[in-house]
Amino acid sequence: MSVVTRFAPSPTGKLHIGSVRTALFSWLYARRHRGEFLLRIEDTDRQRSTEEATQLIFDSMSWLGLEYNRKPVFQSQRLESYRAKASELVEAGKAYYCTCTKERLDAIRADAIAKNLKPRYDNKCRNLGLKPTTGTLYTIRFRNPMDGTVVVDDMVQGRVDYQNAELDDLIIIRTDGTPTYNFAVVVDEIDMGCTHVIRGDDHLNNTPRQINLFHAFGKPVPVFGHVPMILSPEGRKLSKRENEASVLEWRSEGYLPEAVLNYLVRLGWSHGDQELFSVKEMIENFDVKKIHRSPASLDHKKFQWINHQHMMKLSPAKAIKLAVPFFKERGIEVDDSERSQQIFEAQQSRSHTLLEFVEKSVYFFSDVKEYDEKAAAKHLTSKSKPLLAELRQSLASLPDWNSSAIHAKISEIVQEREIGFGAIAQPVRIALTGSTVSPGIDVTIELVGREIVLQRMDFAIEWIDKRSG
RNA sequence: GUCCCCAUCGUCUAGUCAGGUCUAGGACACCAGCCUUUCACGCUGGCGACGGGGGUUCGAAUCCCCCUGGGGACGCCA
């Protein structure tokens, strides 16, 4: 039988990276076994589900390249199926109508907690044989077995046993006719033909209930794999409110989708000592057995390093294409010219993210508005002024405008005057970029372009005059 | 409270299932040095962990028990 996995997020906010990782693992598992990967939107909670959140899920999946094989399934469009399935169970005596009010349920729950007992339904309606009547609110409850053991044979967690006595009769259809989570999931898993369910380990405790439901339907139970959660850098639970919990936030911070996947796949999973993976390598080497059982914390520095490694593999043409929107946000139009690509190549080893590349490269594309104060005070002085002036004249008449010719010219001046390379490089760097940080000065001069270089050097010389005068 | 899961450097992890080759390996970070026109990249070296206590065994990071610590579940949320 071929493998079918699925990702089933609820559209109630940002797409959490913990969820994204389970999506990745499910996707990887399906790809690895040449099976199918499906998407299901769990939107039965009408209060909390939103269109925007649904769109966010689609956007995240497509940005990451996590493609699903069929049209997404929306639980909200399957309400009739759930009701029909619930009726089936009632007719078979495996579920029953319950007229207990929310208030009564709250009361017995409060009572149990007060007595330090596990809160559970008291089975009041279990054997009443109630029939639905118009005018009274009722739910449908699953008749859970009273005794025996449910075994979860988990791909990640191993074998976990639960006593049926620990479980109670869960509501499967609410008073408004909508299904509850545990029920809808089982019906969907059956209808969608899911063979493997990989999800967060916060669902492990739901699994025995769901297994009983599968049994009630007489259907095979899928293979489960419960993966641990992702913790914040402080080792705490990652709240949905936190920005770093959202993948799309990572996109706007300039991270690459393949790097996000690489970072996430290494969180809780390993393949020997290998740190860097292409998507192809992940698929080839993915093995659920190697998923850790313990939760992992986020580490931004390592994420940045991984992103940097992927930045180094990026072709200049693609990098510019990806960076254009970031420049645009800053009001800078950048084309895909040869020059733009060379600028990326010059900055590639200095950029952890696309955003960092853009922020460090604005002076190539727009005016230098001001100098770094300290740097200017140190390097733009009456002492460096004649050096700037001499280089400016040489550059103005330099026959070949390329970095090696520029480098040769600077070397010439430096040798004549018997000074260090930096004595001239730093002042020029500040004149051209406003700061002490840039690619090699020869490359920087070349890529800023002759006309602008001359302008900025003139301005720097004037600036020195004004300062000292 | 009850049930369930987890526990190797600061972090991600290898090693745990089949105990010895582990005075515990790799990566990120950090520190020092090299390279050097700045910043990076790169290179070299350093710091740094088996949560605690009992067992079993000739031998335990690896197996068992207890403790501690962390997390999850116990909803007409998912």
Coordinates of N, CA, C and O (backbone and C1' of nucleotides) in Angstrom, one line a residue, chain A residues 42 44-45 48 116 118-119 157 162 174-175 181 205 237 266-268 270 273 275 290 292-294 297 302 305 349-350 421 426 429 436 438-440, chain B residues 1-8 10-16 25-30 37-42 70-78:
Chain A
E42 N -8.2 22.5 9.2 CA -9.1 22.2 10.3 C -9.8 23.4 10.8 O -9.4 24.0 11.8
T44 N -13.1 23.8 11.9 CA -14.4 23.6 12.5 C -14.7 24.6 13.6 O -15.9 24.7 14.0
D45 N -13.7 25.2 14.1 CA -13.9 26.2 15.1 C -14.2 27.5 14.4 O -13.4 28.2 14.0
R48 N -12.7 31.0 15.8 CA -11.3 31.4 15.7 C -10.7 31.3 14.3 O -9.7 31.9 14.0
N116 N -9.1 16.6 43.6 CA -7.8 16.1 43.1 C -8.0 14.9 42.2 O -7.1 14.0 42.2
K118 N -9.0 13.1 38.3 CA -8.9 13.4 36.9 C -10.3 13.8 36.4 O -11.2 13.1 36.6
P119 N -10.4 15.0 35.8 CA -11.8 15.4 35.3 C -12.2 14.5 34.2 O -11.5 14.2 33.3
Q157 N 7.9 7.7 19.2 CA 7.8 7.5 20.7 C 8.0 6.0 21.1 O 8.2 5.7 22.3
Y162 N -2.0 2.7 27.0 CA -3.0 3.5 27.8 C -4.1 2.6 28.3 O -4.5 1.7 27.6
R174 N -21.1 18.3 18.5 CA -21.5 19.4 19.5 C -23.0 19.7 19.3 O -23.6 19.3 18.3
T175 N -23.5 20.5 20.2 CA -25.0 20.9 20.1 C -25.3 21.6 18.9 O -26.4 21.5 18.4
Y181 N -12.8 17.9 17.4 CA -11.5 17.6 16.8 C -11.2 16.1 16.6 O -11.0 15.6 15.6
N205 N -1.6 12.1 23.6 CA -2.7 11.7 24.6 C -4.1 11.6 23.9 O -5.0 11.0 24.5
K237 N 8.1 27.2 26.1 CA 7.1 26.9 25.0 C 7.0 28.1 24.1 O 7.0 29.3 24.6
R266 N 17.0 19.7 10.9 CA 18.0 19.4 11.9 C 17.6 19.5 13.3 O 18.3 19.2 14.2
L267 N 16.5 20.1 13.5 CA 15.9 20.3 14.9 C 15.2 19.0 15.2 O 14.0 18.9 14.9
G268 N 15.9 18.2 15.9 CA 15.2 16.9 16.3 C 15.4 15.8 15.4 O 14.9 14.7 15.6
S270 N 18.5 13.9 12.8 CA 19.9 14.0 12.3 C 20.2 12.8 11.4 O 19.5 11.8 11.3
D273 N 26.7 13.3 11.2 CA 27.1 14.6 11.6 C 26.8 15.6 10.5 O 27.3 16.8 10.6
E275 N 25.3 18.6 8.6 CA 24.6 19.8 9.0 C 23.8 20.4 7.9 O 22.8 21.0 8.1
K290 N 15.1 8.2 13.1 CA 16.2 9.1 13.7 C 15.6 10.4 14.3 O 16.4 11.3 14.6
H292 N 14.4 12.6 17.1 CA 14.6 12.7 18.6 C 13.2 12.7 19.3 O 12.3 13.1 18.8
R293 N 13.3 12.2 20.6 CA 12.1 12.2 21.4 C 12.0 13.4 22.3 O 11.0 13.7 22.9
S294 N 13.1 14.1 22.4 CA 13.2 15.3 23.3 C 13.0 16.6 22.5 O 13.4 16.7 21.3
S297 N 15.4 23.5 21.3 CA 15.3 25.0 21.4 C 15.8 25.6 20.1 O 16.7 25.1 19.5
K302 N 22.8 29.8 14.9 CA 23.0 28.6 14.1 C 22.1 28.7 12.8 O 22.5 28.4 11.7
W305 N 23.8 31.0 10.5 CA 24.9 30.3 9.9 C 24.5 29.4 8.7 O 25.0 29.4 7.6
S349 N 29.8 36.7 0.9 CA 30.4 36.1 2.1 C 30.1 37.0 3.4 O 30.4 36.5 4.5
R350 N 29.6 38.2 3.2 CA 29.4 39.1 4.3 C 27.9 39.1 4.7 O 27.5 39.9 5.6
F421 N 48.6 50.2 2.9 CA 47.4 50.2 2.0 C 46.2 50.8 2.7 O 45.4 51.6 2.1
Q426 N 41.0 53.2 3.8 CA 40.0 53.6 4.8 C 39.3 54.9 4.5 O 38.1 55.0 4.5
R429 N 37.1 54.4 1.6 CA 35.9 53.6 1.9 C 34.8 54.5 2.6 O 33.7 54.4 2.3
T436 N 33.2 52.2 7.7 CA 34.5 51.5 7.6 C 34.3 50.1 7.0 O 35.3 49.4 7.0
S438 N 33.1 47.5 4.1 CA 32.6 47.2 2.7 C 33.5 46.1 2.1 O 34.4 45.7 2.8
P439 N 33.2 45.7 0.9 CA 34.0 44.7 0.3 C 35.4 45.3 0.0 O 35.6 46.5 0.3
G440 N 36.3 44.6 -0.5 CA 37.7 45.1 -0.9 C 37.5 46.4 -1.5 O 36.6 46.7 -2.3
Chain B
rG1 P 0.7 17.2 42.5 O5' -0.7 16.4 42.4 C5' -1.4 15.9 43.6 C4' -2.7 15.4 43.1 C3' -2.5 14.3 42.0 O3' -2.3 13.0 42.5 C1' -4.2 15.9 41.4
rU2 P -1.3 12.0 41.9 O5' -2.1 11.5 40.6 C5' -3.3 10.6 40.7 C4' -3.9 10.4 39.4 C3' -3.0 10.0 38.3 O3' -2.8 8.6 38.3 C1' -4.3 11.8 37.5
rC3 P -1.4 8.0 37.8 O5' -1.5 8.2 36.2 C5' -2.4 7.3 35.5 C4' -2.4 7.8 34.1 C3' -1.1 7.9 33.4 O3' -0.7 6.7 32.8 C1' -2.3 9.9 33.0
rC4 P 0.9 6.4 32.7 O5' 1.3 7.3 31.4 C5' 0.8 7.0 30.2 C4' 1.2 8.0 29.2 C3' 2.7 8.3 29.1 O3' 3.4 7.3 28.4 C1' 1.5 10.4 29.2
rC5 P 4.9 7.0 28.7 O5' 5.6 8.3 28.0 C5' 5.5 8.5 26.6 C4' 6.1 9.8 26.2 C3' 7.5 10.0 26.7 O3' 8.4 9.3 25.8 C1' 6.3 11.9 27.2
rC6 P 9.9 8.8 26.4 O5' 10.7 10.2 26.5 C5' 11.0 11.0 25.4 C4' 11.5 12.3 25.9 C3' 12.8 12.2 26.7 O3' 13.9 12.1 25.8 C1' 11.3 13.7 27.8
rA7 P 15.3 11.4 26.4 O5' 15.9 12.6 27.3 C5' 16.2 13.9 26.7 C4' 16.9 14.7 27.8 C3' 18.2 14.0 28.2 O3' 19.4 14.7 28.1 C1' 16.6 14.4 30.1
rU8 P 19.8 15.9 27.2 O5' 21.4 15.6 27.3 C5' 22.0 15.2 28.5 C4' 23.5 15.0 28.2 C3' 24.1 16.1 27.5 O3' 24.5 17.1 28.4 C1' 24.8 14.1 26.4
rG10 P 26.8 23.5 29.2 O5' 26.0 24.7 28.5 C5' 25.0 25.4 29.3 C4' 24.4 26.4 28.4 C3' 23.7 25.8 27.2 O3' 22.4 25.4 27.4 C1' 25.2 27.5 26.5
rU11 P 21.7 24.1 26.8 O5' 21.6 24.5 25.3 C5' 20.6 25.5 24.9 C4' 20.7 25.6 23.4 C3' 20.6 24.3 22.6 O3' 19.3 23.9 22.5 C1' 22.4 25.6 21.7
rC12 P 19.0 22.3 22.3 O5' 19.5 22.0 20.8 C5' 18.8 22.6 19.7 C4' 19.4 22.1 18.5 C3' 19.5 20.6 18.4 O3' 18.3 20.0 18.0 C1' 21.6 21.6 17.7
rU13 P 18.0 18.5 18.4 O5' 19.2 17.8 17.7 C5' 19.8 16.6 18.2 C4' 21.1 16.4 17.5 C3' 21.7 15.0 17.8 O3' 21.2 14.0 17.0 C1' 23.3 16.8 17.9
rA14 P 21.2 12.5 17.5 O5' 22.7 12.1 17.3 C5' 23.3 12.1 16.0 C4' 24.6 11.5 16.0 C3' 24.8 10.2 16.8 O3' 24.3 9.1 16.0 C1' 26.6 11.6 17.2
rG15 P 23.4 8.0 16.6 O5' 24.3 7.3 17.7 C5' 25.4 6.6 17.3 C4' 26.3 6.4 18.6 C3' 25.6 5.7 19.7 O3' 25.6 4.3 19.6 C1' 26.9 7.6 20.5
rU16 P 24.3 3.5 19.5 O5' 23.7 3.6 20.9 C5' 24.2 2.8 22.0 C4' 23.2 2.9 23.2 C3' 21.8 2.3 22.8 O3' 21.6 1.3 23.8 C1' 21.6 4.5 23.6
rG25 P 35.5 13.9 22.4 O5' 35.5 14.1 20.8 C5' 36.0 13.1 20.0 C4' 35.1 13.0 18.7 C3' 34.6 14.4 18.2 O3' 35.5 15.1 17.4 C1' 32.8 12.8 18.4
rG26 P 35.5 16.7 17.4 O5' 34.3 17.0 16.4 C5' 34.3 16.5 15.1 C4' 33.0 16.8 14.4 C3' 32.5 18.2 14.5 O3' 33.2 19.0 13.4 C1' 30.7 16.9 15.1
rA27 P 33.4 20.6 13.6 O5' 31.9 21.1 13.6 C5' 31.2 21.1 12.3 C4' 29.8 21.7 12.5 C3' 29.8 23.1 13.2 O3' 30.1 24.1 12.2 C1' 28.3 21.7 14.3
rC28 P 30.7 25.5 12.7 O5' 29.5 26.2 13.5 C5' 28.3 26.6 12.8 C4' 27.3 27.2 13.7 C3' 27.9 28.3 14.6 O3' 27.8 29.5 13.9 C1' 26.7 26.8 15.9
rA29 P 29.0 30.6 14.2 O5' 28.7 30.9 15.8 C5' 27.6 31.6 16.2 C4' 27.6 31.7 17.7 C3' 28.8 32.3 18.4 O3' 28.8 33.7 18.4 C1' 28.2 30.3 19.5
rC30 P 30.1 34.5 18.2 O5' 30.9 34.2 19.6 C5' 30.3 34.6 20.9 C4' 31.1 34.0 22.0 C3' 32.6 34.3 21.9 O3' 32.9 35.6 22.4 C1' 32.3 32.0 22.4
rU37 P 46.9 44.0 3.3 O5' 45.8 45.0 3.8 C5' 46.1 46.2 4.4 C4' 44.8 47.1 4.4 C3' 43.6 46.3 4.8 O3' 43.5 46.3 6.2 C1' 43.2 47.5 2.8
rU38 P 42.8 45.2 7.0 O5' 41.4 45.9 7.3 C5' 41.3 47.0 8.1 C4' 39.8 47.5 8.2 C3' 38.9 46.4 8.6 O3' 38.8 46.2 10.0 C1' 38.1 47.5 6.7
rC39 P 38.6 44.8 10.6 O5' 37.1 44.4 10.1 C5' 36.0 45.1 10.5 C4' 34.8 44.6 9.8 C3' 34.6 43.1 9.8 O3' 34.0 42.7 11.0 C1' 34.3 43.9 7.6
rA40 P 34.1 41.2 11.5 O5' 33.2 40.5 10.4 C5' 33.5 39.2 10.0 C4' 32.8 38.9 8.7 C3' 33.0 37.5 8.1 O3' 32.2 36.6 8.7 C1' 33.4 39.2 6.4
rC41 P 32.8 35.2 9.1 O5' 33.2 34.5 7.8 C5' 32.2 34.3 6.7 C4' 32.9 33.9 5.5 C3' 33.9 32.7 5.6 O3' 33.2 31.5 5.6 C1' 35.0 34.4 4.4
rG42 P 33.6 30.3 6.6 O5' 35.1 30.0 6.1 C5' 35.4 29.5 4.8 C4' 36.9 29.4 4.6 C3' 37.6 28.7 5.7 O3' 37.6 27.3 5.5 C1' 38.7 30.7 5.3
rG70 P 10.9 22.5 36.8 O5' 10.8 22.1 35.2 C5' 11.5 22.9 34.3 C4' 11.4 22.2 32.9 C3' 10.1 22.1 32.3 O3' 9.6 23.3 31.7 C1' 11.2 20.0 32.0
rG71 P 8.1 23.6 31.8 O5' 7.4 22.7 30.7 C5' 7.8 22.9 29.4 C4' 7.4 21.7 28.6 C3' 5.9 21.4 28.5 O3' 5.2 22.3 27.7 C1' 7.0 19.4 28.8
rG72 P 3.7 22.7 28.0 O5' 2.9 21.4 27.6 C5' 2.9 21.0 26.2 C4' 2.3 19.6 26.1 C3' 0.9 19.4 26.5 O3' 0.0 19.9 25.5 C1' 2.1 17.6 27.3
rA73 P -1.4 20.5 26.0 O5' -2.2 19.2 26.4 C5' -2.6 18.3 25.4 C4' -3.2 17.1 26.1 C3' -4.4 17.4 26.9 O3' -5.6 17.5 26.1 C1' -2.9 16.0 28.1
rC74 P -6.7 18.4 26.6 O5' -7.3 17.7 27.9 C5' -8.1 16.5 27.7 C4' -8.3 15.8 29.0 C3' -9.1 16.6 30.0 O3' -10.5 16.4 29.7 C1' -7.3 15.8 31.1
rG75 P -11.6 17.5 30.1 O5' -12.2 17.6 28.6 C5' -12.5 18.2 27.8 C4' -13.4 19.3 27.5 C3' -13.7 19.2 26.0 O3' -15.0 19.0 25.6 C1' -12.7 21.3 26.6
rC76 P -16.2 19.3 26.5 O5' -17.1 19.7 25.3 C5' -16.7 19.2 24.0 C4' -17.3 20.1 23.0 C3' -17.0 21.6 23.3 O3' -16.2 22.1 22.2 C1' -19.3 21.2 23.2
rC77 P -16.1 23.4 21.6 O5' -14.6 23.2 21.0 C5' -13.5 23.2 21.7 C4' -12.4 24.0 21.0 C3' -11.8 23.2 19.9 O3' -12.5 23.3 18.7 C1' -10.1 24.3 21.2
rA78 P -12.5 22.1 17.6 O5' -11.0 22.1 17.1 C5' -10.5 23.1 16.2 C4' -9.0 23.0 16.1 C3' -8.5 21.6 15.6 O3' -8.5 21.6 14.2 C1' -7.3 22.1 17.6

